[in-house]
mmCIF file of C-alpha atoms and ligand atoms in Angstrom:
data_model
loop_
_atom_site.group_PDB
_atom_site.id
_atom_site.type_symbol
_atom_site.label_atom_id
_atom_site.label_comp_id
_atom_site.label_asym_id
_atom_site.label_seq_id
_atom_site.Cartn_x
_atom_site.Cartn_y
_atom_site.Cartn_z
ATOM 1 C CA MET A 312 195.739 109.372 160.736
ATOM 2 C CA ALA A 313 194.395 107.170 157.965
ATOM 3 C CA THR A 314 190.778 107.550 157.401
ATOM 4 C CA GLU A 315 189.881 104.645 155.005
ATOM 5 C CA HIS A 316 188.280 102.647 157.520
ATOM 6 C CA PHE A 317 185.635 105.195 158.450
ATOM 7 C CA ASP A 318 185.327 106.436 154.738
ATOM 8 C CA GLU A 319 184.118 102.917 153.774
ATOM 9 C CA LYS A 320 181.866 102.589 156.945
ATOM 10 C CA ALA A 321 180.140 106.002 156.515
ATOM 11 C CA ALA A 322 177.381 105.210 154.146
ATOM 12 C CA THR A 323 176.000 102.367 156.225
ATOM 13 C CA TRP A 324 176.974 103.798 159.778
ATOM 14 C CA ASP A 325 173.400 104.553 160.697
ATOM 15 C CA ASP A 326 171.993 101.144 159.711
ATOM 16 C CA ASP A 327 173.056 99.553 163.070
ATOM 17 C CA GLY A 328 169.984 100.797 164.901
ATOM 18 C CA ASP A 329 171.574 100.342 168.279
ATOM 19 C CA LYS A 330 173.689 103.397 167.497
ATOM 20 C CA GLU A 331 170.589 105.593 167.957
ATOM 21 C CA ARG A 332 170.147 104.155 171.420
ATOM 22 C CA GLN A 333 173.769 104.892 172.176
ATOM 23 C CA SER A 334 173.853 108.355 171.004
ATOM 24 C CA GLY A 335 170.442 109.250 172.694
ATOM 25 C CA GLU A 336 171.824 108.010 175.969
ATOM 26 C CA ILE A 337 175.034 110.018 175.476
ATOM 27 C CA ALA A 338 173.069 113.185 174.506
ATOM 28 C CA ARG A 339 170.679 112.806 177.481
ATOM 29 C CA GLY A 340 173.688 112.638 179.752
ATOM 30 C CA ILE A 341 175.433 115.613 178.108
ATOM 31 C CA THR A 342 172.099 117.747 178.248
ATOM 32 C CA ALA A 343 171.784 116.926 182.020
ATOM 33 C CA ALA A 344 175.236 117.800 182.800
ATOM 34 C CA ALA A 345 175.946 120.765 180.576
ATOM 35 C CA SER A 346 172.462 122.263 180.365
ATOM 36 C CA PRO A 347 172.818 123.735 176.751
ATOM 37 C CA ALA A 348 170.584 126.547 175.491
ATOM 38 C CA GLY A 349 169.385 127.389 172.106
ATOM 39 C CA GLY A 350 171.995 129.624 170.540
ATOM 40 C CA ASP A 351 174.905 128.038 172.189
ATOM 41 C CA ARG A 352 177.764 127.094 169.829
ATOM 42 C CA LEU A 353 178.378 123.324 169.783
ATOM 43 C CA LEU A 354 181.323 121.668 168.194
ATOM 44 C CA GLU A 355 180.993 117.743 167.758
ATOM 45 C CA TYR A 356 184.549 116.498 167.039
ATOM 46 C CA GLY A 357 184.887 113.193 165.182
ATOM 47 C CA ALA A 358 181.110 113.573 164.601
ATOM 48 C CA GLY A 359 180.693 110.637 162.256
ATOM 49 C CA THR A 360 177.385 110.967 160.697
ATOM 50 C CA GLY A 361 176.199 113.301 163.387
ATOM 51 C CA LEU A 362 174.007 111.025 165.491
ATOM 52 C CA VAL A 363 174.926 112.552 168.886
ATOM 53 C CA THR A 364 174.327 116.055 167.461
ATOM 54 C CA GLN A 365 170.775 115.061 166.211
ATOM 55 C CA ALA A 366 169.930 113.584 169.598
ATOM 56 C CA LEU A 367 171.159 116.889 171.433
ATOM 57 C CA LEU A 368 169.111 119.067 168.922
ATOM 58 C CA GLU A 369 166.094 117.102 169.871
ATOM 59 C CA ALA A 370 166.463 118.276 173.395
ATOM 60 C CA THR A 371 167.874 121.739 172.722
ATOM 61 C CA PRO A 372 166.525 123.216 169.368
ATOM 62 C CA GLY A 373 168.604 126.167 168.152
ATOM 63 C CA LEU A 374 172.122 124.992 168.921
ATOM 64 C CA LEU A 375 174.497 126.435 166.410
ATOM 65 C CA VAL A 376 176.153 123.396 165.151
ATOM 66 C CA THR A 377 179.754 122.648 163.705
ATOM 67 C CA LEU A 378 180.406 119.030 162.958
ATOM 68 C CA ALA A 379 184.227 118.191 162.469
ATOM 69 C CA ASP A 380 185.627 114.923 161.119
ATOM 70 C CA ASN A 381 188.780 113.850 159.304
ATOM 71 C CA SER A 382 186.843 111.292 157.221
ATOM 72 C CA THR A 383 185.718 112.565 153.695
ATOM 73 C CA GLY A 384 182.888 109.803 153.745
ATOM 74 C CA MET A 385 181.745 110.780 157.153
ATOM 75 C CA ARG A 386 181.594 114.502 155.991
ATOM 76 C CA GLU A 387 179.507 113.501 152.953
ATOM 77 C CA ALA A 388 177.181 111.607 155.098
ATOM 78 C CA ILE A 389 176.595 114.729 157.297
ATOM 79 C CA GLY A 390 176.098 116.902 154.047
ATOM 80 C CA ASN A 391 173.517 114.466 152.950
ATOM 81 C CA LYS A 392 171.674 114.863 156.281
ATOM 82 C CA VAL A 393 171.922 118.660 155.971
ATOM 83 C CA GLU A 394 170.406 118.528 152.401
ATOM 84 C CA ALA A 395 167.774 116.082 153.862
ATOM 85 C CA GLY A 396 166.705 118.379 156.600
ATOM 86 C CA ALA A 397 167.923 115.948 159.217
ATOM 87 C CA LEU A 398 170.471 118.692 160.426
ATOM 88 C CA PRO A 399 170.096 122.353 160.441
ATOM 89 C CA PRO A 400 170.686 124.110 157.153
ATOM 90 C CA ASP A 401 173.354 126.321 158.703
ATOM 91 C CA THR A 402 175.362 123.388 160.006
ATOM 92 C CA ARG A 403 179.032 123.904 159.497
ATOM 93 C CA VAL A 404 181.094 120.735 158.482
ATOM 94 C CA TRP A 405 184.752 120.958 159.170
ATOM 95 C CA ASP A 406 187.683 118.680 157.898
ATOM 96 C CA LEU A 407 189.668 118.913 161.130
ATOM 97 C CA ASP A 408 192.283 116.697 162.784
ATOM 98 C CA LEU A 409 193.528 118.524 165.912
ATOM 99 C CA GLU A 410 196.360 115.995 166.173
ATOM 100 C CA SER A 411 198.016 117.915 163.277
ATOM 101 C CA ASP A 412 195.878 120.929 162.163
ATOM 102 C CA PRO A 413 196.074 124.114 163.973
ATOM 103 C CA VAL A 414 193.519 125.092 166.378
ATOM 104 C CA PRO A 415 190.670 127.024 164.916
ATOM 105 C CA GLU A 416 190.010 130.534 166.081
ATOM 106 C CA ASP A 417 186.278 129.835 166.764
ATOM 107 C CA ARG A 418 184.949 129.487 170.299
ATOM 108 C CA PHE A 419 182.267 127.107 171.569
ATOM 109 C CA GLU A 420 180.081 127.001 174.648
ATOM 110 C CA LEU A 421 179.890 123.150 174.264
ATOM 111 C CA ILE A 422 182.332 120.633 172.663
ATOM 112 C CA VAL A 423 181.327 116.993 172.490
ATOM 113 C CA THR A 424 183.095 113.750 171.236
ATOM 114 C CA SER A 425 181.806 110.343 171.144
ATOM 115 C CA MET A 426 183.867 107.152 170.647
ATOM 116 C CA VAL A 427 186.773 109.212 169.075
ATOM 117 C CA MET A 428 189.477 109.658 171.738
ATOM 118 C CA HIS A 429 190.491 106.019 171.636
ATOM 119 C CA HIS A 430 191.529 106.468 168.082
ATOM 120 C CA VAL A 431 193.698 109.781 168.924
ATOM 121 C CA LYS A 432 197.404 109.142 169.481
ATOM 122 C CA GLU A 433 198.183 112.781 170.526
ATOM 123 C CA LEU A 434 195.759 112.891 173.408
ATOM 124 C CA GLU A 435 197.409 115.808 175.207
ATOM 125 C CA THR A 436 197.418 117.809 171.986
ATOM 126 C CA VAL A 437 193.705 117.327 171.013
ATOM 127 C CA LEU A 438 192.440 117.984 174.709
ATOM 128 C CA ARG A 439 194.533 121.253 174.833
ATOM 129 C CA GLY A 440 192.986 122.177 171.421
ATOM 130 C CA PHE A 441 189.560 121.561 173.008
ATOM 131 C CA ALA A 442 190.293 123.701 176.102
ATOM 132 C CA THR A 443 191.498 126.338 173.904
ATOM 133 C CA MET A 444 188.329 126.312 171.743
ATOM 134 C CA LEU A 445 185.927 126.510 174.752
ATOM 135 C CA GLU A 446 184.542 129.850 176.172
ATOM 136 C CA PRO A 447 185.292 130.292 179.845
ATOM 137 C CA GLY A 448 182.437 128.515 181.690
ATOM 138 C CA GLY A 449 182.052 126.200 178.609
ATOM 139 C CA HIS A 450 181.742 122.373 178.757
ATOM 140 C CA LEU A 451 183.808 119.544 177.170
ATOM 141 C CA CYS A 452 181.988 116.197 177.069
ATOM 142 C CA ILE A 453 183.726 113.023 176.204
ATOM 143 C CA ALA A 454 182.201 109.697 175.713
ATOM 144 C CA ASP A 455 184.509 106.729 175.121
ATOM 145 C CA LEU A 456 185.067 103.152 176.013
ATOM 146 C CA ASP A 457 186.220 102.154 179.420
ATOM 147 C CA HIS A 458 189.373 100.300 179.443
ATOM 148 C CA GLU A 459 188.986 96.715 177.623
ATOM 149 C CA ASP A 460 190.881 93.977 176.834
ATOM 150 C CA GLY A 461 191.719 94.693 173.073
ATOM 151 C CA SER A 462 188.727 92.495 171.861
ATOM 152 C CA PHE A 463 186.597 95.759 170.832
ATOM 153 C CA HIS A 464 188.372 96.314 167.485
ATOM 154 C CA ASP A 465 188.434 93.721 164.672
ATOM 155 C CA HIS A 466 190.390 95.661 162.224
ATOM 156 C CA ASP A 467 193.991 97.194 162.014
ATOM 157 C CA PHE A 468 194.031 99.341 165.208
ATOM 158 C CA GLU A 469 196.736 101.280 166.808
ATOM 159 C CA GLY A 470 194.773 103.271 169.148
ATOM 160 C CA HIS A 471 193.744 102.789 172.995
ATOM 161 C CA HIS A 472 191.904 99.893 174.463
ATOM 162 C CA GLY A 473 189.658 102.124 176.101
ATOM 163 C CA PHE A 474 190.549 104.258 179.102
ATOM 164 C CA HIS A 475 190.611 103.994 182.906
ATOM 165 C CA ARG A 476 188.478 106.770 184.177
ATOM 166 C CA SER A 477 191.202 107.875 186.719
ATOM 167 C CA GLU A 478 193.525 108.578 183.648
ATOM 168 C CA VAL A 479 190.775 110.513 181.885
ATOM 169 C CA GLU A 480 190.304 112.533 184.890
ATOM 170 C CA ALA A 481 194.053 113.313 185.203
ATOM 171 C CA SER A 482 194.273 114.153 181.377
ATOM 172 C CA LEU A 483 191.476 116.585 181.578
ATOM 173 C CA THR A 484 192.943 118.248 184.702
ATOM 174 C CA ALA A 485 196.346 118.579 183.052
ATOM 175 C CA ALA A 486 194.451 120.342 180.058
ATOM 176 C CA GLY A 487 193.440 122.879 182.449
ATOM 177 C CA LEU A 488 189.825 121.918 182.924
ATOM 178 C CA VAL A 489 188.043 121.825 186.069
ATOM 179 C CA GLU A 490 184.888 120.294 187.669
ATOM 180 C CA VAL A 491 185.485 116.866 186.161
ATOM 181 C CA HIS A 492 182.748 114.470 186.571
ATOM 182 C CA ILE A 493 182.890 111.165 185.130
ATOM 183 C CA GLY A 494 179.824 108.623 185.002
ATOM 184 C CA ASP A 495 178.231 105.954 183.122
ATOM 185 C CA GLY A 496 177.395 107.089 179.449
ATOM 186 C CA THR A 497 175.929 104.104 177.613
ATOM 187 C CA SER A 498 176.947 100.756 176.703
ATOM 188 C CA ILE A 499 177.680 98.953 173.362
ATOM 189 C CA GLU A 500 176.007 95.511 173.324
ATOM 190 C CA ARG A 501 177.680 92.916 170.936
ATOM 191 C CA GLU A 502 177.526 89.079 170.528
ATOM 192 C CA ASP A 503 181.007 88.968 172.313
ATOM 193 C CA GLY A 504 179.691 90.997 175.289
ATOM 194 C CA THR A 505 178.957 94.235 176.688
ATOM 195 C CA TYR A 506 181.330 97.297 176.351
ATOM 196 C CA PRO A 507 180.634 100.065 178.926
ATOM 197 C CA VAL A 508 181.113 103.627 177.767
ATOM 198 C CA PHE A 509 181.964 106.503 180.115
ATOM 199 C CA LEU A 510 180.708 110.096 179.806
ATOM 200 C CA ALA A 511 183.312 112.628 181.323
ATOM 201 C CA VAL A 512 182.291 116.378 181.587
ATOM 202 C CA ALA A 513 184.642 119.094 182.531
ATOM 203 C CA THR A 514 184.478 122.907 182.265
ATOM 204 C CA ARG A 515 186.923 125.511 181.153
ATOM 205 C CA PRO A 516 187.401 127.813 184.157
ATOM 206 C CA SER A 517 186.520 131.533 183.973
ATOM 207 C CA ASP A 518 189.458 133.643 183.173
HETATM 208 C C1 SAM B 1032 183.795 105.299 166.246
HETATM 209 S S1 SAM B 1032 183.607 106.599 165.136
HETATM 210 C C2 SAM B 1032 182.416 107.557 166.159
HETATM 211 C C3 SAM B 1032 181.415 108.440 165.250
HETATM 212 C C4 SAM B 1032 180.406 109.360 165.973
HETATM 213 N N1 SAM B 1032 181.021 110.151 166.943
HETATM 214 C C5 SAM B 1032 179.479 108.333 166.646
HETATM 215 O O1 SAM B 1032 179.525 108.261 167.851
HETATM 216 O O2 SAM B 1032 178.573 107.770 166.180
HETATM 217 C C6 SAM B 1032 184.952 107.764 165.221
HETATM 218 C C7 SAM B 1032 184.834 109.050 164.393
HETATM 219 O O3 SAM B 1032 186.041 109.894 164.619
HETATM 220 C C8 SAM B 1032 186.644 110.204 163.523
HETATM 221 N N2 SAM B 1032 188.085 110.457 163.793
HETATM 222 C C9 SAM B 1032 188.970 109.548 164.219
HETATM 223 N N3 SAM B 1032 190.061 110.104 164.565
HETATM 224 C C10 SAM B 1032 190.005 111.482 164.251
HETATM 225 C C11 SAM B 1032 190.909 112.719 164.184
HETATM 226 N N4 SAM B 1032 192.098 112.623 164.664
HETATM 227 N N5 SAM B 1032 190.322 113.878 164.108
HETATM 228 C C12 SAM B 1032 189.037 113.882 163.665
HETATM 229 N N6 SAM B 1032 188.136 113.013 163.417
HETATM 230 C C13 SAM B 1032 188.605 111.617 163.893
HETATM 231 C C14 SAM B 1032 186.541 109.107 162.436
HETATM 232 O O4 SAM B 1032 186.481 109.574 161.186
HETATM 233 C C15 SAM B 1032 185.093 108.658 162.957
HETATM 234 O O5 SAM B 1032 184.012 109.363 162.200
#
């Protein structure tokens, strides 16, 4: 998919102070549901500037971090945070688009993604990719917009107007994941209204 929009936004992404609140709430939900431990391998897909991972590391230092994004600008912003010490020095930064790229061989105890899936056309392909990359017993955590009327995006947008939670549950189950739980993740407050964000957590069954 075209990445220009996020390439342009990357340098000022963190200037919106409310993103820190949103990321913190999402990370707290993930930590409570998935109970990660130091040494677990974490993949954040569509990581942007890595805000959710930064918040996850506050609760669980020692996570082994891989941040993937198909936007050059976002990957540069992540690289700057690694250099500045805001992300661990051994953070891996991947240019990955699971809609079109082969699924990496690497495996993870925890895969998280925040506000990305509504941009993804090939949902089934990407969800299957996540399921493949999870260790048995590992968790996938998806935070994204609840279904909205299309007013959320003010730029050229060909993605999803959020999701109904029932369709998220069905898609995660179809990808082979189990123990699907979906609750409130956070909310995005804007002048034109409040947009609720769900947090879905699912597990790869043991082989
Ligand atoms: C709305 S931003 C969210 C950024 C970050 N996760 C956050 O919550 O602050 C969506 C991010 O997903 C990335 N993205 C969108 N589609 C993608 C795809 N198919 N593969 C990888 N990254 C993608 C964008 O470049 C962007 O950084």
